mmCIF file of C-alpha atoms in Angstrom:
data_model
loop_
_atom_site.group_PDB
_atom_site.id
_atom_site.type_symbol
_atom_site.label_atom_id
_atom_site.label_comp_id
_atom_site.label_asym_id
_atom_site.label_seq_id
_atom_site.Cartn_x
_atom_site.Cartn_y
_atom_site.Cartn_z
ATOM 1 C CA MET R 1 0.000 0.000 0.000
ATOM 2 C CA GLU R 2 2.926 2.359 0.541
ATOM 3 C CA LYS R 3 3.653 2.273 -3.202
ATOM 4 C CA LEU R 4 0.099 3.149 -4.118
ATOM 5 C CA LEU R 5 -0.014 6.037 -1.684
ATOM 6 C CA SER R 6 3.401 7.294 -2.770
ATOM 7 C CA SER R 7 2.322 7.872 -6.367
ATOM 8 C CA SER R 8 -1.385 8.558 -6.008
ATOM 9 C CA GLY R 9 -2.860 9.376 -2.600
ATOM 10 C CA ALA R 10 0.170 11.408 -1.556
ATOM 11 C CA ALA R 11 0.705 13.005 -4.961
ATOM 12 C CA ALA R 12 -1.253 16.119 -4.023
ATOM 13 C CA ALA R 13 0.858 16.615 -0.893
ATOM 14 C CA VAL R 14 4.091 16.079 -2.844
ATOM 15 C CA ALA R 15 2.950 18.494 -5.540
ATOM 16 C CA SER R 16 2.023 21.150 -2.991
ATOM 17 C CA GLN R 17 5.601 21.056 -1.703
ATOM 18 C CA GLY R 18 6.952 21.350 -5.237
ATOM 19 C CA GLN R 19 9.148 18.280 -4.795
ATOM 20 C CA LEU R 20 9.446 15.042 -6.734
ATOM 21 C CA PRO R 21 10.695 12.025 -4.736
ATOM 22 C CA ASP R 22 14.090 10.811 -5.947
ATOM 23 C CA CYS R 23 12.723 7.387 -6.927
ATOM 24 C CA PHE R 24 10.736 9.065 -9.732
ATOM 25 C CA VAL R 25 13.614 11.122 -11.160
ATOM 26 C CA PHE R 26 15.171 9.706 -14.340
ATOM 27 C CA PRO R 27 18.600 10.436 -15.814
ATOM 28 C CA ALA R 28 18.405 12.923 -18.662
ATOM 29 C CA ASP R 29 19.352 10.328 -21.287
ATOM 30 C CA ARG R 30 16.286 8.259 -20.366
ATOM 31 C CA ARG R 31 13.811 11.115 -20.815
ATOM 32 C CA PRO R 32 14.744 12.801 -24.112
ATOM 33 C CA PRO R 33 12.661 15.895 -24.838
ATOM 34 C CA ALA R 34 9.808 15.732 -27.303
ATOM 35 C CA SER R 35 9.628 17.589 -30.567
ATOM 36 C CA THR R 36 7.565 20.772 -30.502
ATOM 37 C CA ALA R 37 5.495 19.279 -33.324
ATOM 38 C CA ALA R 38 2.189 17.529 -32.765
ATOM 39 C CA VAL R 39 0.570 14.984 -35.030
ATOM 40 C CA SER R 40 -3.092 14.409 -35.772
ATOM 41 C CA LEU R 41 -3.406 10.726 -36.564
ATOM 42 C CA PRO R 42 -5.566 9.689 -39.546
ATOM 43 C CA VAL R 43 -9.157 9.163 -38.416
ATOM 44 C CA ILE R 44 -11.137 6.217 -39.794
ATOM 45 C CA ASP R 45 -14.830 6.132 -38.888
ATOM 46 C CA LEU R 46 -15.927 2.528 -38.411
ATOM 47 C CA SER R 47 -18.711 3.365 -35.932
ATOM 48 C CA GLY R 48 -17.618 0.282 -34.015
ATOM 49 C CA VAL R 49 -18.157 1.401 -30.415
ATOM 50 C CA PRO R 50 -21.013 3.786 -29.456
ATOM 51 C CA PRO R 51 -19.677 7.112 -28.109
ATOM 52 C CA GLU R 52 -21.797 6.764 -24.970
ATOM 53 C CA THR R 53 -20.097 3.421 -24.237
ATOM 54 C CA MET R 54 -16.673 5.095 -24.421
ATOM 55 C CA ARG R 55 -17.803 8.005 -22.237
ATOM 56 C CA GLU R 56 -19.357 5.721 -19.631
ATOM 57 C CA MET R 57 -16.126 3.732 -19.436
ATOM 58 C CA ALA R 58 -13.991 6.850 -19.106
ATOM 59 C CA ALA R 59 -16.309 8.243 -16.424
ATOM 60 C CA VAL R 60 -16.419 5.116 -14.252
ATOM 61 C CA CYS R 61 -12.620 4.746 -14.443
ATOM 62 C CA GLU R 62 -12.109 8.336 -13.313
ATOM 63 C CA GLU R 63 -14.638 7.698 -10.551
ATOM 64 C CA PHE R 64 -12.611 4.701 -9.368
ATOM 65 C CA PHE R 65 -9.438 6.738 -9.002
ATOM 66 C CA ARG R 66 -11.294 9.478 -7.145
ATOM 67 C CA LEU R 67 -12.262 6.985 -4.418
ATOM 68 C CA PRO R 68 -10.543 7.360 -1.031
ATOM 69 C CA ALA R 69 -7.380 5.247 -0.726
ATOM 70 C CA GLU R 70 -9.021 3.013 1.891
ATOM 71 C CA ASP R 71 -11.747 2.019 -0.603
ATOM 72 C CA LYS R 72 -9.090 0.805 -3.072
ATOM 73 C CA ALA R 73 -6.691 -0.752 -0.567
ATOM 74 C CA ALA R 74 -8.112 -4.286 -0.652
ATOM 75 C CA PHE R 75 -7.678 -4.467 -4.424
ATOM 76 C CA TYR R 76 -4.019 -3.407 -4.415
ATOM 77 C CA SER R 77 -1.539 -6.177 -5.301
ATOM 78 C CA ASP R 78 2.030 -6.562 -6.541
ATOM 79 C CA ALA R 79 1.325 -10.161 -7.623
ATOM 80 C CA GLU R 80 1.570 -10.222 -11.417
ATOM 81 C CA GLU R 81 -0.293 -13.529 -11.563
ATOM 82 C CA ASN R 82 -3.477 -11.813 -10.330
ATOM 83 C CA PRO R 83 -5.495 -11.031 -13.482
ATOM 84 C CA ASN R 84 -7.429 -8.211 -11.822
ATOM 85 C CA ARG R 85 -5.558 -5.864 -9.520
ATOM 86 C CA LEU R 86 -4.520 -2.317 -8.730
ATOM 87 C CA PHE R 87 -0.821 -1.563 -8.741
ATOM 88 C CA SER R 88 1.470 1.419 -8.809
ATOM 89 C CA SER R 89 4.847 2.861 -9.746
ATOM 90 C CA THR R 90 5.920 -0.041 -11.945
ATOM 91 C CA ILE R 91 9.607 -0.617 -12.662
ATOM 92 C CA TYR R 92 10.032 -1.704 -16.312
ATOM 93 C CA GLU R 93 13.800 -1.804 -16.522
ATOM 94 C CA VAL R 94 16.747 -2.527 -14.277
ATOM 95 C CA GLY R 95 17.159 0.397 -11.900
ATOM 96 C CA ASP R 96 15.503 2.130 -8.986
ATOM 97 C CA GLN R 97 13.395 4.660 -10.878
ATOM 98 C CA ARG R 98 9.628 4.343 -10.839
ATOM 99 C CA TYR R 99 7.035 5.624 -13.280
ATOM 100 C CA TRP R 100 4.449 8.211 -12.255
ATOM 101 C CA ARG R 101 1.431 5.986 -12.817
ATOM 102 C CA ASP R 102 -1.234 3.986 -11.039
ATOM 103 C CA CYS R 103 -2.898 1.178 -12.990
ATOM 104 C CA LEU R 104 -6.144 -0.743 -12.595
ATOM 105 C CA ARG R 105 -5.832 -3.966 -14.590
ATOM 106 C CA LEU R 106 -8.988 -5.891 -15.505
ATOM 107 C CA ALA R 107 -9.077 -9.174 -17.432
ATOM 108 C CA CYS R 108 -12.178 -10.330 -19.284
ATOM 109 C CA GLY R 109 -12.747 -13.765 -20.749
ATOM 110 C CA PHE R 110 -14.976 -14.277 -23.762
ATOM 111 C CA PRO R 111 -17.893 -14.831 -23.844
ATOM 112 C CA VAL R 112 -18.396 -12.543 -20.848
ATOM 113 C CA ALA R 113 -21.038 -14.848 -19.352
ATOM 114 C CA ASP R 114 -18.382 -17.565 -18.939
ATOM 115 C CA ASP R 115 -16.031 -15.313 -16.955
ATOM 116 C CA THR R 116 -17.151 -16.130 -13.417
ATOM 117 C CA ASN R 117 -13.845 -16.645 -11.587
ATOM 118 C CA THR R 118 -12.456 -13.112 -11.726
ATOM 119 C CA HIS R 119 -12.394 -10.812 -8.712
ATOM 120 C CA TRP R 120 -13.614 -7.253 -9.318
ATOM 121 C CA PRO R 121 -13.455 -4.083 -7.212
ATOM 122 C CA ASP R 122 -16.490 -3.458 -5.003
ATOM 123 C CA LYS R 123 -16.631 0.210 -5.932
ATOM 124 C CA PRO R 124 -17.895 1.914 -7.990
ATOM 125 C CA HIS R 125 -20.798 -0.525 -7.924
ATOM 126 C CA HIS R 126 -21.436 -0.220 -11.683
ATOM 127 C CA LEU R 127 -17.774 -0.673 -12.689
ATOM 128 C CA ARG R 128 -18.135 -4.294 -13.804
ATOM 129 C CA ASP R 129 -21.326 -3.744 -15.833
ATOM 130 C CA VAL R 130 -19.845 -0.736 -17.635
ATOM 131 C CA THR R 131 -16.520 -2.488 -18.246
ATOM 132 C CA GLU R 132 -18.090 -5.651 -19.663
ATOM 133 C CA LYS R 133 -20.268 -3.593 -22.007
ATOM 134 C CA PHE R 134 -17.182 -1.683 -23.132
ATOM 135 C CA PHE R 135 -15.184 -4.902 -23.464
ATOM 136 C CA VAL R 136 -17.698 -6.602 -25.760
ATOM 137 C CA ALA R 137 -17.945 -3.571 -28.061
ATOM 138 C CA THR R 138 -14.190 -2.960 -28.124
ATOM 139 C CA ARG R 139 -13.337 -6.593 -28.790
ATOM 140 C CA GLY R 140 -15.784 -6.572 -31.689
ATOM 141 C CA LEU R 141 -14.055 -3.513 -33.135
ATOM 142 C CA GLY R 142 -10.678 -5.204 -32.700
ATOM 143 C CA ILE R 143 -11.843 -8.267 -34.636
ATOM 144 C CA GLU R 144 -13.184 -6.033 -37.421
ATOM 145 C CA LEU R 145 -9.856 -4.206 -37.653
ATOM 146 C CA LEU R 146 -7.932 -7.484 -37.778
ATOM 147 C CA ARG R 147 -10.160 -8.702 -40.614
ATOM 148 C CA LEU R 148 -9.415 -5.510 -42.543
ATOM 149 C CA LEU R 149 -5.708 -6.024 -41.881
ATOM 150 C CA CYS R 150 -5.953 -9.554 -43.264
ATOM 151 C CA GLU R 151 -7.585 -8.214 -46.421
ATOM 152 C CA GLY R 152 -4.734 -5.763 -46.913
ATOM 153 C CA MET R 153 -2.079 -8.438 -46.340
ATOM 154 C CA GLY R 154 -3.649 -11.081 -48.538
ATOM 155 C CA LEU R 155 -4.522 -13.427 -45.657
ATOM 156 C CA ARG R 156 -7.826 -15.196 -45.171
ATOM 157 C CA PRO R 157 -10.238 -12.921 -43.237
ATOM 158 C CA ASP R 158 -10.294 -15.034 -40.078
ATOM 159 C CA TYR R 159 -6.525 -15.613 -39.836
ATOM 160 C CA PHE R 160 -6.221 -13.783 -36.491
ATOM 161 C CA GLU R 161 -9.342 -15.331 -35.008
ATOM 162 C CA ARG R 162 -9.614 -18.551 -33.011
ATOM 163 C CA ASP R 163 -6.282 -19.216 -31.214
ATOM 164 C CA LEU R 164 -4.594 -15.878 -31.892
ATOM 165 C CA THR R 165 -7.412 -13.958 -30.187
ATOM 166 C CA ALA R 166 -8.553 -16.660 -27.759
ATOM 167 C CA GLY R 167 -6.755 -15.245 -24.717
ATOM 168 C CA ASP R 168 -8.251 -12.860 -22.203
ATOM 169 C CA VAL R 169 -8.796 -9.278 -23.228
ATOM 170 C CA ILE R 170 -6.817 -7.122 -20.795
ATOM 171 C CA ILE R 171 -7.891 -3.598 -19.931
ATOM 172 C CA ASN R 172 -5.303 -1.312 -18.335
ATOM 173 C CA VAL R 173 -6.777 1.823 -16.821
ATOM 174 C CA ASN R 174 -3.728 4.082 -16.525
ATOM 175 C CA HIS R 175 -3.992 6.990 -14.107
ATOM 176 C CA TYR R 176 -1.356 9.716 -14.010
ATOM 177 C CA PRO R 177 -1.807 12.094 -11.038
ATOM 178 C CA PRO R 178 -0.619 15.711 -11.359
ATOM 179 C CA CYS R 179 3.172 15.679 -11.117
ATOM 180 C CA PRO R 180 5.254 18.377 -9.356
ATOM 181 C CA ASP R 181 7.949 18.320 -12.075
ATOM 182 C CA PRO R 182 6.977 16.543 -15.328
ATOM 183 C CA SER R 183 10.365 17.359 -16.877
ATOM 184 C CA LEU R 184 12.117 14.888 -14.545
ATOM 185 C CA THR R 185 9.956 11.777 -14.839
ATOM 186 C CA LEU R 186 7.786 9.644 -17.122
ATOM 187 C CA GLY R 187 4.304 8.195 -16.854
ATOM 188 C CA LEU R 188 5.327 5.177 -18.952
ATOM 189 C CA PRO R 189 8.704 4.437 -20.586
ATOM 190 C CA PRO R 190 9.370 4.148 -24.311
ATOM 191 C CA HIS R 191 8.015 0.717 -25.246
ATOM 192 C CA CYS R 192 6.218 -1.307 -27.873
ATOM 193 C CA ASP R 193 3.158 -3.363 -26.987
ATOM 194 C CA ARG R 194 3.431 -7.121 -26.561
ATOM 195 C CA ASN R 195 -0.058 -8.116 -27.673
ATOM 196 C CA LEU R 196 -1.799 -8.595 -31.011
ATOM 197 C CA ILE R 197 -3.684 -5.286 -31.148
ATOM 198 C CA THR R 198 -4.180 -2.352 -28.762
ATOM 199 C CA LEU R 199 -7.099 0.056 -28.725
ATOM 200 C CA LEU R 200 -6.326 3.088 -26.580
ATOM 201 C CA LEU R 201 -9.009 5.420 -25.301
ATOM 202 C CA GLN R 202 -6.674 8.353 -24.861
ATOM 203 C CA GLY R 203 -8.969 10.727 -22.974
ATOM 204 C CA ASP R 204 -9.036 14.475 -23.450
ATOM 205 C CA VAL R 205 -5.791 15.330 -21.611
ATOM 206 C CA PHE R 206 -2.521 15.385 -23.551
ATOM 207 C CA GLY R 207 0.122 12.810 -22.606
ATOM 208 C CA LEU R 208 0.680 10.278 -25.399
ATOM 209 C CA GLN R 209 3.837 10.557 -27.500
ATOM 210 C CA VAL R 210 4.987 8.313 -30.368
ATOM 211 C CA SER R 211 8.432 7.751 -31.826
ATOM 212 C CA TYR R 212 8.687 9.021 -35.391
ATOM 213 C CA ASN R 213 11.863 9.556 -37.432
ATOM 214 C CA GLY R 214 14.001 9.758 -34.312
ATOM 215 C CA ASP R 215 11.788 12.283 -32.490
ATOM 216 C CA TRP R 216 9.074 11.999 -29.869
ATOM 217 C CA ILE R 217 5.901 13.497 -31.333
ATOM 218 C CA ASN R 218 2.902 14.658 -29.315
ATOM 219 C CA VAL R 219 -0.367 12.963 -30.300
ATOM 220 C CA ASP R 220 -3.392 15.234 -30.166
ATOM 221 C CA PRO R 221 -6.370 13.646 -28.361
ATOM 222 C CA VAL R 222 -9.421 12.974 -30.555
ATOM 223 C CA PRO R 223 -12.804 12.841 -28.777
ATOM 224 C CA ASP R 224 -14.715 9.541 -28.908
ATOM 225 C CA ALA R 225 -11.911 7.746 -30.747
ATOM 226 C CA PHE R 226 -9.334 5.014 -30.203
ATOM 227 C CA VAL R 227 -5.647 5.125 -31.023
ATOM 228 C CA VAL R 228 -4.991 1.738 -32.679
ATOM 229 C CA ASN R 229 -1.633 -0.011 -32.467
ATOM 230 C CA PHE R 230 -0.852 -3.341 -34.148
ATOM 231 C CA GLY R 231 1.633 -5.473 -32.221
ATOM 232 C CA HIS R 232 5.065 -4.002 -31.583
ATOM 233 C CA LEU R 233 5.168 -1.773 -34.669
ATOM 234 C CA LEU R 234 4.670 1.517 -32.816
ATOM 235 C CA GLU R 235 6.925 2.680 -29.980
ATOM 236 C CA HIS R 236 5.304 5.117 -27.585
ATOM 237 C CA ARG R 237 5.546 6.623 -24.106
ATOM 238 C CA ALA R 238 3.348 8.543 -21.648
ATOM 239 C CA MET R 239 4.191 11.953 -20.239
ATOM 240 C CA THR R 240 2.858 13.658 -17.122
ATOM 241 C CA ASN R 241 1.688 17.180 -16.403
ATOM 242 C CA SER R 242 1.522 19.363 -13.300
ATOM 243 C CA ALA R 243 -2.019 20.696 -13.698
ATOM 244 C CA VAL R 244 -4.556 17.863 -13.961
ATOM 245 C CA ALA R 245 -4.798 14.096 -13.634
ATOM 246 C CA ARG R 246 -4.941 12.068 -16.827
ATOM 247 C CA THR R 247 -6.723 8.734 -17.198
ATOM 248 C CA SER R 248 -6.502 6.518 -20.292
ATOM 249 C CA VAL R 249 -7.981 3.086 -21.040
ATOM 250 C CA ALA R 250 -5.911 0.597 -23.048
ATOM 251 C CA THR R 251 -7.567 -2.587 -24.347
ATOM 252 C CA PHE R 252 -5.209 -5.430 -25.290
ATOM 253 C CA MET R 253 -6.211 -8.458 -27.387
ATOM 254 C CA MET R 254 -3.808 -11.375 -27.220
ATOM 255 C CA PRO R 255 -3.389 -15.131 -27.668
ATOM 256 C CA PRO R 256 -3.409 -17.657 -24.802
ATOM 257 C CA MET R 257 0.024 -18.414 -23.382
ATOM 258 C CA ASP R 258 0.441 -21.783 -25.151
ATOM 259 C CA CYS R 259 -0.483 -20.451 -28.588
ATOM 260 C CA LEU R 260 2.284 -20.537 -31.222
ATOM 261 C CA VAL R 261 3.098 -17.163 -32.779
ATOM 262 C CA GLY R 262 5.296 -16.718 -35.825
ATOM 263 C CA PRO R 263 5.397 -15.742 -39.507
ATOM 264 C CA ALA R 264 2.276 -16.643 -41.500
ATOM 265 C CA LYS R 265 3.008 -19.436 -43.969
ATOM 266 C CA GLU R 266 1.015 -17.554 -46.596
ATOM 267 C CA LEU R 267 3.431 -14.617 -46.363
ATOM 268 C CA VAL R 268 6.597 -16.730 -46.366
ATOM 269 C CA GLY R 269 5.551 -18.525 -49.556
ATOM 270 C CA ASP R 270 6.527 -21.921 -50.923
ATOM 271 C CA GLY R 271 10.213 -22.527 -50.429
ATOM 272 C CA GLY R 272 10.709 -19.209 -48.679
ATOM 273 C CA GLN R 273 12.583 -18.840 -45.420
ATOM 274 C CA PRO R 274 10.949 -17.067 -42.467
ATOM 275 C CA GLN R 275 12.895 -14.157 -40.994
ATOM 276 C CA TYR R 276 11.602 -14.641 -37.442
ATOM 277 C CA ARG R 277 11.335 -17.571 -35.039
ATOM 278 C CA THR R 278 8.061 -19.270 -34.114
ATOM 279 C CA VAL R 279 7.609 -19.491 -30.341
ATOM 280 C CA THR R 280 4.826 -19.877 -27.821
ATOM 281 C CA PHE R 281 3.262 -16.640 -26.655
ATOM 282 C CA ARG R 282 4.566 -17.450 -23.159
ATOM 283 C CA GLU R 283 8.119 -17.513 -24.507
ATOM 284 C CA PHE R 284 7.496 -14.326 -26.454
ATOM 285 C CA MET R 285 6.323 -12.599 -23.266
ATOM 286 C CA ARG R 286 9.359 -13.834 -21.335
ATOM 287 C CA ILE R 287 11.816 -12.537 -23.927
ATOM 288 C CA TYR R 288 9.889 -9.272 -24.322
ATOM 289 C CA LYS R 289 10.353 -8.559 -20.628
ATOM 290 C CA THR R 290 13.989 -9.662 -20.687
ATOM 291 C CA VAL R 291 15.049 -7.319 -23.494
ATOM 292 C CA GLY R 292 13.227 -4.329 -22.022
ATOM 293 C CA ALA R 293 10.155 -3.874 -24.280
ATOM 294 C CA ARG R 294 11.933 -1.625 -26.835
ATOM 295 C CA ARG R 295 10.918 -2.168 -30.454
ATOM 296 C CA ASP R 296 14.380 -2.774 -31.939
ATOM 297 C CA SER R 297 15.401 -5.064 -29.075
ATOM 298 C CA VAL R 298 12.249 -7.167 -29.377
ATOM 299 C CA GLU R 299 12.601 -7.509 -33.151
ATOM 300 C CA LYS R 300 16.279 -8.431 -32.884
ATOM 301 C CA ALA R 301 15.559 -11.095 -30.247
ATOM 302 C CA PHE R 302 13.325 -13.066 -32.611
ATOM 303 C CA LYS R 303 15.117 -12.512 -35.899
ATOM 304 C CA ILE R 304 16.665 -15.611 -37.452
#
């Protein structure tokens, strides 16, 4: 509980003193400044998730983080094997620095009616109903996007369905409290995602940056829209600010741990040689963590 309070419940007190605890301060070479440019990502209207469903999800997540610390205490856990938990100040790399973030992680099986063994927070009382409604709609959008991707790549439409999307859908509700000195810390480090597809409900507060041509570019928030990221192709990070809290909702679709992941035979072609190894998703996750979640490191680790 000390970790949770250090980055969330006590953040207001820390900010009022104008001091950032040393454990959150990163060396300058690990927090390169962003470009002054901002990018408006291309918007594709698929009408996949009703705007009210997105707004309800954003609202209930913000409500959760506004709860008194004692109402969230029982759900706090450092145990990574717990599918549903609240945790804080994660360390992603070797070192003592911590990221200025609290995270509520929620796992949903599919169909939702079959997911009866997962523990959920008691408050807000409508959190589970809103989240499951959001989950069903967002997963449906993810499947539609993957089908469109298959069409563009020349794969059969259902290539990514069945095993490759049979794992739990994970929802990370990332909460970044106001920070006394955003120039010294990060909300999340530069990283690529480890799952099949990510749909990020960015919220209306700036904070997302993407790596582009050697620079870190600010991504303008778009109301009632998702930022979509396929696999580990896009490297991104989260920044903090000193004025207001920021809450984002990331939905991850992924395979089960024993599923084999590797180059599609249709893309390798007859007699062709794959450029990357085929491994179980469990092994992929292990190596991803070992090499530090950076795009180039992950790609290099699996290249033949």
